[in-house]
């Protein structure tokens, strides 16, 4: 359904434009457009010198719904993924009244972009963090709903996963109000769209699939067999096969169970096997030259250095996991 032109225009702001709330009187200066979705647009703005994110919606009901979700997240102990709520107000303009809300601006890198640059080991780490917070969210009676890479960002300073869009959050037992087909079990014919923990866990499994298939893939016949075939033909996903299968078969009762299995995968990947022999000894012959021996020594040192670096990096990653999990 196309939105009326006037409502679309009401969401259009230009860089440098000053926005003043009708009721609270807070002023914001627009910096640039951050993104656009079905509900409205999100802008980077300045408020008294501090960066904030402003979401302008075409429908006031959408603003109220998302603000309730942001406030709900703040009540969940231990959850720090979502942006914190700042303000909600209306703007009077040529196209009538436009609703908007302001939240924390989270500066970071898109989830998939970060993983592609740093390696898939980080994916498991972030998903363990995600499952920890999903567990707390589910215990509070809510599900995330529209879980996908576009709604996840990795912070710049200390790498940590954060949500940047909570518009799909739905109370347990109700119908999921927002979803993206690739991550939706209903789209694959593997369940309904009822808000329950298993809905989010299916989406987490599809997040892993998305890392293996960055361009995603279209459904042909749907069903478990189609996903298992894709899983089989992507070797990089083989360490996560059991986790993915259990999630799409709804064999996890809660997020904590899936987290335990992912941690087992991480433990295996962090176990570095030291070769029995660091080099192969060659029988000395009168034809060997001195520079050949020197070259072998250099290659051996380089190999050792690479191995030590890998071990050290893995150790740091393991310590970071312990830090995140408390």
Short mmCIF file of C-alpha atoms in Angstrom, two decimals:
data_model
loop_
_atom_site.label_atom_id
_atom_site.label_comp_id
_atom_site.label_asym_id
_atom_site.label_seq_id
_atom_site.Cartn_x
_atom_site.Cartn_y
_atom_site.Cartn_z
CA UNK A 1 0.00 0.00 0.00
CA UNK A 2 1.45 3.35 -1.07
CA UNK A 3 1.65 6.08 1.51
CA UNK A 4 0.00 9.43 0.67
CA UNK A 5 2.46 11.87 -0.88
CA UNK A 6 1.89 14.47 1.85
CA UNK A 7 2.86 11.98 4.56
CA UNK A 8 6.01 11.02 2.67
CA UNK A 9 6.97 14.67 2.25
CA UNK A 10 6.40 15.31 5.94
CA UNK A 11 9.25 12.88 6.67
CA UNK A 12 11.69 14.71 4.39
CA UNK A 13 14.20 16.87 6.28
CA UNK A 14 17.33 18.52 4.88
CA UNK A 15 20.79 18.80 6.47
CA UNK A 16 20.99 21.88 8.69
CA UNK A 17 17.23 22.09 9.20
CA UNK A 18 16.14 22.92 12.75
CA UNK A 19 13.35 20.83 14.27
CA UNK A 20 11.50 22.07 17.35
CA UNK A 21 9.10 19.85 19.26
CA UNK A 22 5.57 21.19 19.60
CA UNK A 23 5.02 20.04 23.18
CA UNK A 24 8.43 19.80 24.85
CA UNK A 25 10.17 22.56 22.92
CA UNK A 26 13.43 20.65 22.44
CA UNK A 27 15.39 21.65 19.34
CA UNK A 28 17.32 19.37 17.01
CA UNK A 29 19.49 20.16 14.00
CA UNK A 30 19.37 17.60 11.19
CA UNK A 31 22.81 16.32 10.08
CA UNK A 32 21.99 13.62 7.52
CA UNK A 33 19.67 10.75 6.64
CA UNK A 34 20.70 7.45 8.25
CA UNK A 35 18.10 5.14 6.76
CA UNK A 36 14.54 4.64 5.55
CA UNK A 37 11.99 1.90 6.10
CA UNK A 38 8.31 1.13 5.72
CA UNK A 39 7.38 3.16 8.79
CA UNK A 40 9.45 6.28 8.20
CA UNK A 41 12.96 7.73 8.12
CA UNK A 42 15.81 7.92 10.62
CA UNK A 43 18.08 10.97 10.77
CA UNK A 44 21.29 11.80 12.57
CA UNK A 45 20.70 15.03 14.47
CA UNK A 46 22.41 17.25 17.03
CA UNK A 47 20.89 18.15 20.36
CA UNK A 48 22.94 20.71 22.30
CA UNK A 49 26.08 19.38 20.62
CA UNK A 50 25.32 15.71 21.25
CA UNK A 51 24.53 13.29 18.39
CA UNK A 52 21.13 11.61 18.55
CA UNK A 53 19.03 9.52 16.19
CA UNK A 54 15.61 10.90 15.21
CA UNK A 55 12.94 8.66 13.71
CA UNK A 56 10.16 10.41 11.85
CA UNK A 57 7.11 8.23 11.22
CA UNK A 58 4.28 8.50 8.73
CA UNK A 59 1.81 7.31 11.36
CA UNK A 60 1.72 8.50 14.97
CA UNK A 61 0.64 5.04 16.13
CA UNK A 62 3.95 3.64 14.86
CA UNK A 63 5.88 6.15 16.96
CA UNK A 64 3.91 5.26 20.10
CA UNK A 65 4.46 1.54 19.50
CA UNK A 66 8.23 1.84 19.07
CA UNK A 67 8.59 4.15 22.05
CA UNK A 68 6.80 1.56 24.20
CA UNK A 69 9.31 -1.01 22.96
CA UNK A 70 12.28 1.22 23.82
CA UNK A 71 10.93 1.84 27.29
CA UNK A 72 10.27 -1.86 27.74
CA UNK A 73 13.91 -2.67 26.93
CA UNK A 74 15.08 -0.21 29.58
CA UNK A 75 13.09 -2.19 32.18
CA UNK A 76 14.78 -5.49 31.35
CA UNK A 77 17.68 -6.01 33.72
CA UNK A 78 20.96 -6.82 32.00
CA UNK A 79 19.82 -5.91 28.49
CA UNK A 80 21.95 -3.21 26.89
CA UNK A 81 21.40 -3.92 23.21
CA UNK A 82 18.77 -1.36 22.31
CA UNK A 83 19.24 2.42 22.13
CA UNK A 84 17.94 4.38 25.10
CA UNK A 85 14.92 6.63 24.69
CA UNK A 86 15.41 10.44 24.71
CA UNK A 87 12.26 12.26 23.62
CA UNK A 88 8.95 11.98 21.74
CA UNK A 89 7.10 14.92 20.23
CA UNK A 90 5.22 16.33 17.23
CA UNK A 91 6.26 18.80 14.57
CA UNK A 92 3.80 21.20 12.98
CA UNK A 93 4.52 21.86 9.31
CA UNK A 94 3.01 22.57 5.93
CA UNK A 95 1.80 18.97 5.69
CA UNK A 96 0.20 18.93 9.12
CA UNK A 97 1.41 17.32 12.32
CA UNK A 98 4.27 14.81 12.10
CA UNK A 99 5.24 12.54 14.98
CA UNK A 100 8.84 11.73 15.82
CA UNK A 101 10.92 10.28 18.60
CA UNK A 102 14.56 10.69 19.55
CA UNK A 103 16.89 7.97 20.81
CA UNK A 104 20.55 7.32 21.47
CA UNK A 105 22.74 7.42 18.35
CA UNK A 106 24.87 4.28 18.25
CA UNK A 107 28.03 4.82 16.21
CA UNK A 108 29.33 1.60 14.74
CA UNK A 109 29.72 -0.74 11.80
CA UNK A 110 27.00 -2.93 10.27
CA UNK A 111 27.02 -6.49 11.61
CA UNK A 112 27.78 -8.30 8.33
CA UNK A 113 30.42 -5.77 7.30
CA UNK A 114 32.26 -6.24 10.60
CA UNK A 115 32.14 -10.05 10.34
CA UNK A 116 33.40 -10.04 6.76
CA UNK A 117 36.39 -7.91 7.76
CA UNK A 118 37.30 -9.53 11.09
CA UNK A 119 36.33 -13.16 10.57
CA UNK A 120 33.51 -15.56 11.43
CA UNK A 121 34.88 -16.15 14.95
CA UNK A 122 33.38 -12.78 15.85
CA UNK A 123 29.97 -13.91 14.60
CA UNK A 124 29.73 -16.64 17.24
CA UNK A 125 30.94 -14.21 19.89
CA UNK A 126 28.30 -11.62 19.05
CA UNK A 127 25.54 -14.21 18.76
CA UNK A 128 26.40 -15.48 22.25
CA UNK A 129 25.96 -11.91 23.47
CA UNK A 130 22.73 -11.59 21.48
CA UNK A 131 21.32 -14.81 22.94
CA UNK A 132 22.17 -13.64 26.46
CA UNK A 133 20.09 -10.52 25.95
CA UNK A 134 17.32 -12.32 24.09
CA UNK A 135 17.01 -14.65 27.08
CA UNK A 136 16.42 -11.68 29.38
CA UNK A 137 14.00 -10.10 26.89
CA UNK A 138 11.99 -13.33 26.59
CA UNK A 139 11.78 -13.67 30.36
CA UNK A 140 10.21 -10.21 30.44
CA UNK A 141 7.45 -11.40 28.09
CA UNK A 142 8.64 -9.97 24.76
CA UNK A 143 10.29 -11.20 21.55
CA UNK A 144 12.45 -9.14 19.21
CA UNK A 145 10.54 -10.11 16.08
CA UNK A 146 12.28 -8.56 13.09
CA UNK A 147 15.75 -9.93 13.83
CA UNK A 148 18.13 -9.37 10.88
CA UNK A 149 21.64 -7.97 10.22
CA UNK A 150 20.26 -4.58 9.17
CA UNK A 151 18.94 -4.10 12.71
CA UNK A 152 22.28 -4.95 14.34
CA UNK A 153 25.38 -2.80 14.66
CA UNK A 154 28.82 -3.34 16.20
CA UNK A 155 30.04 -0.45 18.36
CA UNK A 156 33.34 1.20 17.50
CA UNK A 157 35.37 1.39 20.73
CA UNK A 158 34.90 -1.93 22.50
CA UNK A 159 33.25 -4.23 19.91
CA UNK A 160 29.77 -5.01 21.20
CA UNK A 161 26.49 -5.84 19.47
CA UNK A 162 23.61 -3.37 19.70
CA UNK A 163 20.09 -3.13 18.29
CA UNK A 164 19.29 -0.06 16.22
CA UNK A 165 15.64 -0.79 15.40
CA UNK A 166 13.15 -2.26 17.86
CA UNK A 167 10.06 -1.68 15.74
CA UNK A 168 9.38 -5.42 15.46
CA UNK A 169 9.29 -6.11 19.20
CA UNK A 170 6.08 -7.98 20.04
CA UNK A 171 4.48 -9.12 23.27
CA UNK A 172 4.47 -12.89 23.81
CA UNK A 173 1.48 -14.72 22.37
CA UNK A 174 0.58 -12.06 19.80
CA UNK A 175 1.21 -12.11 16.06
CA UNK A 176 4.60 -10.83 14.90
CA UNK A 177 3.95 -7.34 13.55
CA UNK A 178 7.14 -6.85 11.50
CA UNK A 179 9.34 -9.43 9.83
CA UNK A 180 11.78 -9.94 6.97
CA UNK A 181 11.12 -12.99 4.79
CA UNK A 182 14.57 -14.60 4.85
CA UNK A 183 14.57 -14.67 8.68
CA UNK A 184 10.88 -15.53 9.07
CA UNK A 185 10.01 -19.18 9.76
CA UNK A 186 6.56 -18.65 8.24
CA UNK A 187 8.17 -17.75 4.92
CA UNK A 188 10.02 -21.08 4.91
CA UNK A 189 6.95 -23.04 5.97
CA UNK A 190 8.60 -24.02 9.25
CA UNK A 191 6.20 -22.49 11.75
CA UNK A 192 3.71 -19.73 12.36
CA UNK A 193 4.26 -16.08 13.21
CA UNK A 194 3.31 -16.32 16.85
CA UNK A 195 5.53 -14.27 19.17
CA UNK A 196 7.47 -16.85 21.19
CA UNK A 197 11.17 -17.55 21.93
CA UNK A 198 11.49 -20.13 19.15
CA UNK A 199 10.57 -17.47 16.58
CA UNK A 200 13.62 -15.38 17.53
CA UNK A 201 15.87 -18.44 17.73
CA UNK A 202 14.93 -19.45 14.18
CA UNK A 203 15.99 -15.95 13.09
CA UNK A 204 19.33 -16.34 14.91
CA UNK A 205 19.94 -19.54 12.92
CA UNK A 206 19.19 -17.63 9.72
CA UNK A 207 21.65 -14.92 10.79
CA UNK A 208 24.33 -17.62 10.73
CA UNK A 209 23.10 -18.76 7.30
CA UNK A 210 23.27 -15.16 6.09
CA UNK A 211 26.95 -14.95 7.06
CA UNK A 212 27.58 -18.02 4.89
CA UNK A 213 25.40 -16.60 2.09
CA UNK A 214 25.95 -12.79 2.18
CA UNK A 215 23.59 -12.26 -0.78
CA UNK A 216 21.02 -14.62 0.79
CA UNK A 217 18.97 -16.90 -1.45
CA UNK A 218 15.40 -17.14 -2.64
CA UNK A 219 12.96 -19.79 -1.47
CA UNK A 220 12.15 -22.41 -4.11
CA UNK A 221 9.97 -24.99 -2.39
CA UNK A 222 10.58 -24.02 1.22
CA UNK A 223 10.80 -26.49 4.06
CA UNK A 224 13.64 -27.89 6.12
CA UNK A 225 15.20 -29.85 3.26
CA UNK A 226 15.88 -26.70 1.26
CA UNK A 227 17.70 -25.05 4.15
CA UNK A 228 19.67 -28.22 4.94
CA UNK A 229 20.78 -28.44 1.30
CA UNK A 230 22.08 -24.87 1.47
CA UNK A 231 23.81 -25.66 4.74
CA UNK A 232 25.46 -28.72 3.19
CA UNK A 233 26.85 -26.75 0.26
CA UNK A 234 28.51 -24.04 2.37
CA UNK A 235 31.56 -25.59 4.16
CA UNK A 236 32.17 -22.49 6.29
CA UNK A 237 28.88 -23.20 8.10
CA UNK A 238 29.68 -26.81 8.98
CA UNK A 239 30.83 -26.01 12.57
CA UNK A 240 27.39 -24.48 13.22
CA UNK A 241 25.33 -27.20 11.55
CA UNK A 242 23.95 -28.80 14.72
CA UNK A 243 23.03 -25.40 16.19
CA UNK A 244 21.23 -24.33 13.02
CA UNK A 245 19.34 -27.61 12.67
CA UNK A 246 18.16 -27.58 16.29
CA UNK A 247 16.94 -23.98 15.91
CA UNK A 248 14.98 -24.53 12.69
CA UNK A 249 13.46 -27.70 14.18
CA UNK A 250 12.41 -25.73 17.29
CA UNK A 251 14.35 -28.04 19.60
CA UNK A 252 15.54 -25.22 21.83
CA UNK A 253 13.23 -24.37 24.72
CA UNK A 254 14.94 -21.04 25.32
CA UNK A 255 17.82 -18.82 24.19
CA UNK A 256 20.15 -20.00 26.96
CA UNK A 257 20.18 -23.54 25.52
CA UNK A 258 21.20 -22.25 22.10
CA UNK A 259 23.87 -20.09 23.75
CA UNK A 260 25.40 -23.12 25.47
CA UNK A 261 25.69 -24.95 22.14
CA UNK A 262 27.28 -21.93 20.47
CA UNK A 263 29.79 -21.66 23.29
CA UNK A 264 30.74 -25.29 22.67
CA UNK A 265 31.37 -24.42 19.03
CA UNK A 266 33.54 -21.48 20.12
CA UNK A 267 35.51 -23.69 22.50
CA UNK A 268 36.33 -26.10 19.68
CA UNK A 269 37.39 -23.27 17.37
CA UNK A 270 39.60 -21.72 20.07
CA UNK A 271 41.42 -25.00 20.66
CA UNK A 272 44.59 -24.66 18.62
CA UNK A 273 46.36 -27.93 17.91
CA UNK A 274 50.14 -27.58 17.99
CA UNK A 275 51.81 -29.63 15.25
CA UNK A 276 53.87 -32.55 16.50
CA UNK A 277 56.78 -31.30 14.43
CA UNK A 278 57.32 -27.64 13.69
CA UNK A 279 59.48 -28.52 10.70
CA UNK A 280 60.71 -31.45 8.68
CA UNK A 281 64.40 -32.31 9.09
CA UNK A 282 66.19 -32.80 5.82
CA UNK A 283 69.10 -35.20 5.42
CA UNK A 284 72.24 -33.16 4.86
CA UNK A 285 73.91 -33.58 1.49
CA UNK A 286 76.94 -32.00 -0.08
CA UNK A 287 74.65 -30.31 -2.64
CA UNK A 288 72.77 -28.20 -0.04
CA UNK A 289 73.81 -24.61 0.04
CA UNK A 290 74.09 -22.41 3.09
CA UNK A 291 71.48 -19.92 1.89
CA UNK A 292 68.96 -22.76 1.55
CA UNK A 293 69.41 -23.60 5.22
CA UNK A 294 69.04 -19.94 6.14
CA UNK A 295 65.86 -19.74 4.05
CA UNK A 296 64.42 -22.79 5.83
CA UNK A 297 65.18 -21.23 9.22
CA UNK A 298 63.42 -18.01 8.20
CA UNK A 299 60.37 -19.91 6.96
CA UNK A 300 60.30 -21.90 10.20
CA UNK A 301 60.46 -18.71 12.29
CA UNK A 302 57.73 -17.11 10.19
CA UNK A 303 55.50 -20.17 10.66
CA UNK A 304 56.11 -20.16 14.41
CA UNK A 305 55.36 -16.45 14.55
CA UNK A 306 52.10 -16.92 12.65
CA UNK A 307 51.06 -19.75 14.95
CA UNK A 308 51.89 -17.73 18.06
CA UNK A 309 49.88 -14.79 16.72
CA UNK A 310 46.88 -17.05 16.06
CA UNK A 311 47.09 -18.54 19.54
CA UNK A 312 47.40 -15.10 21.13
CA UNK A 313 44.46 -13.71 19.12
CA UNK A 314 42.32 -16.69 20.10
CA UNK A 315 43.30 -16.22 23.74
CA UNK A 316 42.29 -12.55 23.63
CA UNK A 317 38.98 -13.48 22.01
CA UNK A 318 38.37 -16.05 24.74
CA UNK A 319 39.06 -13.46 27.45
CA UNK A 320 36.64 -11.09 25.73
CA UNK A 321 33.94 -13.77 25.85
CA UNK A 322 34.48 -14.16 29.58
CA UNK A 323 34.28 -10.37 29.96
CA UNK A 324 30.97 -10.16 28.09
CA UNK A 325 29.41 -13.06 29.94
CA UNK A 326 30.49 -11.77 33.33
#
